[in-house]
PDB file of C-alpha atoms in Angstrom:
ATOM      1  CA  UNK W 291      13.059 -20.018  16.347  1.00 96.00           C
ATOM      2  CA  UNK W 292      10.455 -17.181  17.361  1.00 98.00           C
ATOM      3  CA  UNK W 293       7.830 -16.445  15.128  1.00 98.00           C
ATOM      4  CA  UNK W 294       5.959 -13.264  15.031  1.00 98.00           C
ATOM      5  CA  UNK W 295       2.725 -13.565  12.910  1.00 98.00           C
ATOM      6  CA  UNK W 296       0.366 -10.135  12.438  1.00 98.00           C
ATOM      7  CA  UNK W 297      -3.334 -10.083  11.040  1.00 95.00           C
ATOM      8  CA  UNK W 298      -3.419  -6.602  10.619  1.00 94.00           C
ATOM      9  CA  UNK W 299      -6.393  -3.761  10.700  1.00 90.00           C
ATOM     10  CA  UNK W 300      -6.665   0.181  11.485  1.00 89.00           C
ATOM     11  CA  UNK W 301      -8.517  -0.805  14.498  1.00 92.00           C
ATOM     12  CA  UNK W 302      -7.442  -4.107  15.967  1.00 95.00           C
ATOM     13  CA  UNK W 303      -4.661  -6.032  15.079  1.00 96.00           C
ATOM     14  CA  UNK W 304      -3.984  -9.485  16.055  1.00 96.00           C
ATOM     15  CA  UNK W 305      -0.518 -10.774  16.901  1.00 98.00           C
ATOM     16  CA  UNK W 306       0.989 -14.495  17.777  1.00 97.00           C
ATOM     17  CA  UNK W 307       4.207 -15.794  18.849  1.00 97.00           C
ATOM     18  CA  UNK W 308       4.993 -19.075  18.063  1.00 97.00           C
ATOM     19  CA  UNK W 309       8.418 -21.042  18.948  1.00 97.00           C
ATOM     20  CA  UNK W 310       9.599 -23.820  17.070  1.00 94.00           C
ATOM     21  CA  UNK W 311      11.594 -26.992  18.054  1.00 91.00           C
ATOM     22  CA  UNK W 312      12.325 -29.018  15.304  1.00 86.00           C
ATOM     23  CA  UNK W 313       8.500 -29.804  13.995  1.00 83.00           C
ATOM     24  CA  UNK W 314       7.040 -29.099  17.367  1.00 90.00           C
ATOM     25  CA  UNK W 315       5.410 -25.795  17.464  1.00 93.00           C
ATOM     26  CA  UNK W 316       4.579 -23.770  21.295  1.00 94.00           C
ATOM     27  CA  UNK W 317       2.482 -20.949  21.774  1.00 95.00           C
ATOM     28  CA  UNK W 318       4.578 -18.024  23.999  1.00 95.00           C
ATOM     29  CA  UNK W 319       2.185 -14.747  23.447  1.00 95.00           C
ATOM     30  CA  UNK W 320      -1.052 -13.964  21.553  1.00 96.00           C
ATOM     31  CA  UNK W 321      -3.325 -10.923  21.644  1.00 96.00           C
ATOM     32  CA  UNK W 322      -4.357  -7.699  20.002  1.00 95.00           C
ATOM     33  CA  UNK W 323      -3.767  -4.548  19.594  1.00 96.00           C
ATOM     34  CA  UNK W 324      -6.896  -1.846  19.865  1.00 95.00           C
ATOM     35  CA  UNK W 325      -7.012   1.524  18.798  1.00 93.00           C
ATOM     36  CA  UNK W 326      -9.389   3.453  20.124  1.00 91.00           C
ATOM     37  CA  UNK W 327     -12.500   4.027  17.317  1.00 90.00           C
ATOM     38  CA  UNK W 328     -12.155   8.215  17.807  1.00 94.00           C
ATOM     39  CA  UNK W 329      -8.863   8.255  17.152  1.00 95.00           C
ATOM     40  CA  UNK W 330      -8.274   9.523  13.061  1.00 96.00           C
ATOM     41  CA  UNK W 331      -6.542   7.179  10.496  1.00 95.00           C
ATOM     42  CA  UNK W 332      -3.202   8.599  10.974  1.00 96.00           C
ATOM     43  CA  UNK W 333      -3.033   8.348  15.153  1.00 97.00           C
ATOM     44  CA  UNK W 334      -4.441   5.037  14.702  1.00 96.00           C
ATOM     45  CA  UNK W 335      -1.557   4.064  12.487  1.00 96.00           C
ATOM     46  CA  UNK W 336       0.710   5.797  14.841  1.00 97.00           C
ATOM     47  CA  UNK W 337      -0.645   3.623  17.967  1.00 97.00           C
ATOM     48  CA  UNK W 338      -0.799   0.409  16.011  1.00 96.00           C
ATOM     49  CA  UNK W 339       3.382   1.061  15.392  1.00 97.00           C
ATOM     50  CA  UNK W 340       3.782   2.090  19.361  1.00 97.00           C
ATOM     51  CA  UNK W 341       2.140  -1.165  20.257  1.00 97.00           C
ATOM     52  CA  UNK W 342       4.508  -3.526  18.093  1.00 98.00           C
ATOM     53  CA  UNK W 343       7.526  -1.321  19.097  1.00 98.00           C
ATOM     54  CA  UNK W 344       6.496  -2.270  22.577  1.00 98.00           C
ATOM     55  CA  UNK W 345       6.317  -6.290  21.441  1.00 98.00           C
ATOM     56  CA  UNK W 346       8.894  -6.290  19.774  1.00 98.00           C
ATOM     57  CA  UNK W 347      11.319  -4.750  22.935  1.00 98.00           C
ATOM     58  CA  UNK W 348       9.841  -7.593  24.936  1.00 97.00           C
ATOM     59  CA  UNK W 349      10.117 -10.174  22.826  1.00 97.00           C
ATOM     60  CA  UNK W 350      12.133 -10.207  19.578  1.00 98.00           C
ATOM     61  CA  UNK W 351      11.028 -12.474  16.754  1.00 98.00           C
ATOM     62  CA  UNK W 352      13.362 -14.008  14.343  1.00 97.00           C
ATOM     63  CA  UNK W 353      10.895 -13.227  11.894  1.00 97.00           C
ATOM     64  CA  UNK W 354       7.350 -11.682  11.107  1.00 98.00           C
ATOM     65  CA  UNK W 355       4.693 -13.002   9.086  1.00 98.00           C
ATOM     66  CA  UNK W 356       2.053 -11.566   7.554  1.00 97.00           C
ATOM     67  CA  UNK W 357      -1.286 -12.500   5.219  1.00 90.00           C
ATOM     68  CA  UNK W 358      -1.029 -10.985   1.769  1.00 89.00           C
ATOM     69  CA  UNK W 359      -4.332  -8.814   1.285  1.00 83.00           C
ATOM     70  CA  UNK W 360      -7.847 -10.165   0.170  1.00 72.00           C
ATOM     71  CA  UNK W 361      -8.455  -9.211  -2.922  1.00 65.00           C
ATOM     72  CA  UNK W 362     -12.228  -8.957  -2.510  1.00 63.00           C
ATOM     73  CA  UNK W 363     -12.259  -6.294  -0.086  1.00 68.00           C
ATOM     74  CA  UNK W 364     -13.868  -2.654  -1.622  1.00 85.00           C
ATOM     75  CA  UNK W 365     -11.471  -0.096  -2.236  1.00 88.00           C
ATOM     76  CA  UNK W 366     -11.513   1.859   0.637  1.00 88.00           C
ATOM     77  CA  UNK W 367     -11.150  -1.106   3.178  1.00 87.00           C
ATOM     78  CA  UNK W 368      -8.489  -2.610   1.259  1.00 88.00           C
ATOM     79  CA  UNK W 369      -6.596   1.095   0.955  1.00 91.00           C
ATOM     80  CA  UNK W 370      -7.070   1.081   4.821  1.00 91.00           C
ATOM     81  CA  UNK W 371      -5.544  -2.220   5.338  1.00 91.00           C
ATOM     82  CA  UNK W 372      -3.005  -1.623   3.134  1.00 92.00           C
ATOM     83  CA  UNK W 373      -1.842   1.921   5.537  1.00 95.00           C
ATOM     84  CA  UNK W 374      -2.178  -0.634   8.607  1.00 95.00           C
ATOM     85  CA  UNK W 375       0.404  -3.263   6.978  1.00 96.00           C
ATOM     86  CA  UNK W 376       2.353  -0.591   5.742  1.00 96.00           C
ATOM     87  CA  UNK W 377       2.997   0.721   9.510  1.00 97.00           C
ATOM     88  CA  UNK W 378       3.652  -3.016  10.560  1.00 98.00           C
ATOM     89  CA  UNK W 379       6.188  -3.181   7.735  1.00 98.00           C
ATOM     90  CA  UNK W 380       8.009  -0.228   8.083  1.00 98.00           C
ATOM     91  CA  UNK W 381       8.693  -1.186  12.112  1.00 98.00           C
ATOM     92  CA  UNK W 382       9.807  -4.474  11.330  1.00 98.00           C
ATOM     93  CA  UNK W 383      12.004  -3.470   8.769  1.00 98.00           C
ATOM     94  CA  UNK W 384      13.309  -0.738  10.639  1.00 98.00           C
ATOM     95  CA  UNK W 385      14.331  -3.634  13.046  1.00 97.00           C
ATOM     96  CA  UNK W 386      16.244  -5.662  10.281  1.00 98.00           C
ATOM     97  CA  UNK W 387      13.484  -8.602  11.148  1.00 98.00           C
ATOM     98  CA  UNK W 388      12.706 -10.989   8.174  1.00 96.00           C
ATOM     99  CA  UNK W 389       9.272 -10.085   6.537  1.00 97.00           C
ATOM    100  CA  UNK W 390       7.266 -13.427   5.182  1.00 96.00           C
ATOM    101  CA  UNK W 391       4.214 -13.346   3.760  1.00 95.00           C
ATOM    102  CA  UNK W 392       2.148 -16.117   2.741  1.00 95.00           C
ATOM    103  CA  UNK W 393      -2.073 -15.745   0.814  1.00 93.00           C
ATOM    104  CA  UNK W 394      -4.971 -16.406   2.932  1.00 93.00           C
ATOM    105  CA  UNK W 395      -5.861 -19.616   1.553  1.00 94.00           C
ATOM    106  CA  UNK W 396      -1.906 -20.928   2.083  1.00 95.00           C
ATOM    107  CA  UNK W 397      -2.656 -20.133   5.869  1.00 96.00           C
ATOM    108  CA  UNK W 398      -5.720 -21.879   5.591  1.00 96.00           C
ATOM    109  CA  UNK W 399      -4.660 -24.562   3.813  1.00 95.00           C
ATOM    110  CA  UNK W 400      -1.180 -25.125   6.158  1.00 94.00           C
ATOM    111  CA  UNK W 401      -3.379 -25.083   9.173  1.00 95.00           C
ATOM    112  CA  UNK W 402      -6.224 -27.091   8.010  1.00 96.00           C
ATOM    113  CA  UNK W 403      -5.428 -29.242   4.935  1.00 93.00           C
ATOM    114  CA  UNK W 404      -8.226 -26.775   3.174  1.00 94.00           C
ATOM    115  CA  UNK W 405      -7.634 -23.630   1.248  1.00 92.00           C
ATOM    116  CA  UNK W 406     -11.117 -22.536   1.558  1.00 91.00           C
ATOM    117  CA  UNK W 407     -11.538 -23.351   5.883  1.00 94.00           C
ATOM    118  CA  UNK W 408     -14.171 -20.824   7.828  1.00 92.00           C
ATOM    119  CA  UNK W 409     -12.470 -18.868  10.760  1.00 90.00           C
ATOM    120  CA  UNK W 410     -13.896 -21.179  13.025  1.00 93.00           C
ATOM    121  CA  UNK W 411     -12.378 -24.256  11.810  1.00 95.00           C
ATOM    122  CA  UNK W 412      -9.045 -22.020  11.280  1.00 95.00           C
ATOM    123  CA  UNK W 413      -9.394 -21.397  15.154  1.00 93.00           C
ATOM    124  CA  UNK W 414     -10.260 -24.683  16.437  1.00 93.00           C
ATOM    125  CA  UNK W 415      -7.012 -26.524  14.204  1.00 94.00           C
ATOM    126  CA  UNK W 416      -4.855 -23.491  16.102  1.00 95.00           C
ATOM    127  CA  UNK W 417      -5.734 -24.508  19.500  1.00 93.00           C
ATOM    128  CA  UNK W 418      -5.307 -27.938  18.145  1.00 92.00           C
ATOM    129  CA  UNK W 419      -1.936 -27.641  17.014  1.00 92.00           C
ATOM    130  CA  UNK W 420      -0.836 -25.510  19.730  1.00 92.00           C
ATOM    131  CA  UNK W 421      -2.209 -27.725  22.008  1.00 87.00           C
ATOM    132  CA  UNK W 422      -4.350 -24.881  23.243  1.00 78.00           C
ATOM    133  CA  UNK W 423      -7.455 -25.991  23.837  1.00 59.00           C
ATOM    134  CA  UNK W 424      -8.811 -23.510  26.575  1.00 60.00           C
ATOM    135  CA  UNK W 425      -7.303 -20.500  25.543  1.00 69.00           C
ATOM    136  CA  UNK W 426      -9.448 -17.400  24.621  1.00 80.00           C
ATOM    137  CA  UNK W 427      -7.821 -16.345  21.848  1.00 89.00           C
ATOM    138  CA  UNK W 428      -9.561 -13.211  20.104  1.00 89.00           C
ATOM    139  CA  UNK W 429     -10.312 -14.202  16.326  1.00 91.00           C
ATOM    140  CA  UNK W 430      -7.491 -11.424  15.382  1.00 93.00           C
ATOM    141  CA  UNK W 431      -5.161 -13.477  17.545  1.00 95.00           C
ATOM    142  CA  UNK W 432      -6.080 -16.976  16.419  1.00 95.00           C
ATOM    143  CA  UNK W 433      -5.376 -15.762  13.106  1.00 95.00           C
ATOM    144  CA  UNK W 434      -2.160 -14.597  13.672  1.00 97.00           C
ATOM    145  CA  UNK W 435      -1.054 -17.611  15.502  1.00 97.00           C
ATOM    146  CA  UNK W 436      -2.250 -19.346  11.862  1.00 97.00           C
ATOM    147  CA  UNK W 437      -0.272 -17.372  10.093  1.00 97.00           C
ATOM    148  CA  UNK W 438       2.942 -18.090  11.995  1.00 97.00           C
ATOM    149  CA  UNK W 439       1.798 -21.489  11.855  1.00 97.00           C
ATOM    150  CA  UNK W 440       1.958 -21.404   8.475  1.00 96.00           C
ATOM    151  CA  UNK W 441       5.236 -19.922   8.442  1.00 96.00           C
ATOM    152  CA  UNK W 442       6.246 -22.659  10.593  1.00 95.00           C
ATOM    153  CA  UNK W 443       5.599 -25.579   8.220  1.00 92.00           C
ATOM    154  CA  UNK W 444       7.043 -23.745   5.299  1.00 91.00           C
ATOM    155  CA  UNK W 445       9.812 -22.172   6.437  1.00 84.00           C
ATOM    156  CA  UNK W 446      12.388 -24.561   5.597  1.00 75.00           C
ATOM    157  CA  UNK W 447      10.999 -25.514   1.914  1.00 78.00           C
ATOM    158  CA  UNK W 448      10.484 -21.394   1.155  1.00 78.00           C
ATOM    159  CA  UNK W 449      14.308 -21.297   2.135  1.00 71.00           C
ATOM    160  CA  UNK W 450      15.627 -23.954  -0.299  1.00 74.00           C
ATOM    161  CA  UNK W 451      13.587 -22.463  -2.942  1.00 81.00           C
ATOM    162  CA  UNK W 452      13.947 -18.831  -2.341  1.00 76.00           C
ATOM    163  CA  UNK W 453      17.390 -18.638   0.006  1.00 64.00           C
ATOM    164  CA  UNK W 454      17.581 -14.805   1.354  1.00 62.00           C
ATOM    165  CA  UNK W 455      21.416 -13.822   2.917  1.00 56.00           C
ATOM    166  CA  UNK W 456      21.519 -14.258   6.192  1.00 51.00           C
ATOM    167  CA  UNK W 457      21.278 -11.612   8.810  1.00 47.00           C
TER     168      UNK W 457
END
């Protein structure tokens, strides 16, 4: 199964693919995508939606996963974030790919054993788990890849308790 996992933003957006065998997990893709800074809100949102077209015609996922918002953030970067997921959302489910979406500290928590982790422990149990140890992962990306981690390990007990038709 092919995993898609997003950490989105208006100005880079991290992405991971992850395949799973059984309980062993491989890393196949994981980057960002950059919009550039003088671009407005909308074109931004625009590129960000080219760029995951363009993953997702290389490399289809059997699902997407996403982090649910922070709710700390001020208003405006949390309105921002939420246009940026929004454009994410509406390509994926234009595709008919299954949305997941799982709270920062589940992520952290899945990956690490600890709900409240720093980004650089986050990072260093990804590379771990992936077996990744020299990759140069941007922070955007290494989050992602936690996210579909995440997914990963909980994918199978979110299904018996939540089953969704299948596609």
């Amino acid at each position: 199964m092919l995993i898609l996992g997003l950490d989105p933003g208006s100005l880079h957006t991290g992405y991971g693919l992850v395949e799973r065998h059984g309980s062993s997990l491989l890393p196949v893709e994981a980057g960002r995508f950059s919009c550039p800074q003088a671009l407005a809100l909308p074109e931004r949102l625009a590129h960000l939606a080219g760029r995951l077209q363009e993953l997702l015609a290389r490399r289809p996922p059997d699902l997407a996963v996403l982090e649910t918002p922070f709710h700390g953030m001020n208003a405006h970067s949390l309105i921002v974030l939420a246009q940026a997921r929004g454009a994410l959302l509406a390509v994926l489910a234009g595709r008919g790919i299954e949305i997941r979406e799982y709270s920062p500290a589940e992520v952290k928590s899945a990956v690490t054993g600890n709900g409240r982790a720093g980004k650089d422990q986050v990072a260093r149990m990804v590379r771990l788990l992936l077996a990744a140890r020299g990759e140069g992962w941007a922070s955007d990306a290494t989050d992602a890849l936690a996210v579909a981690i995440c997914c990963a390990q909980r994918l199978r007990l979110d299904r018996l308790a939540d089953p969704k038709p299948e596609r």
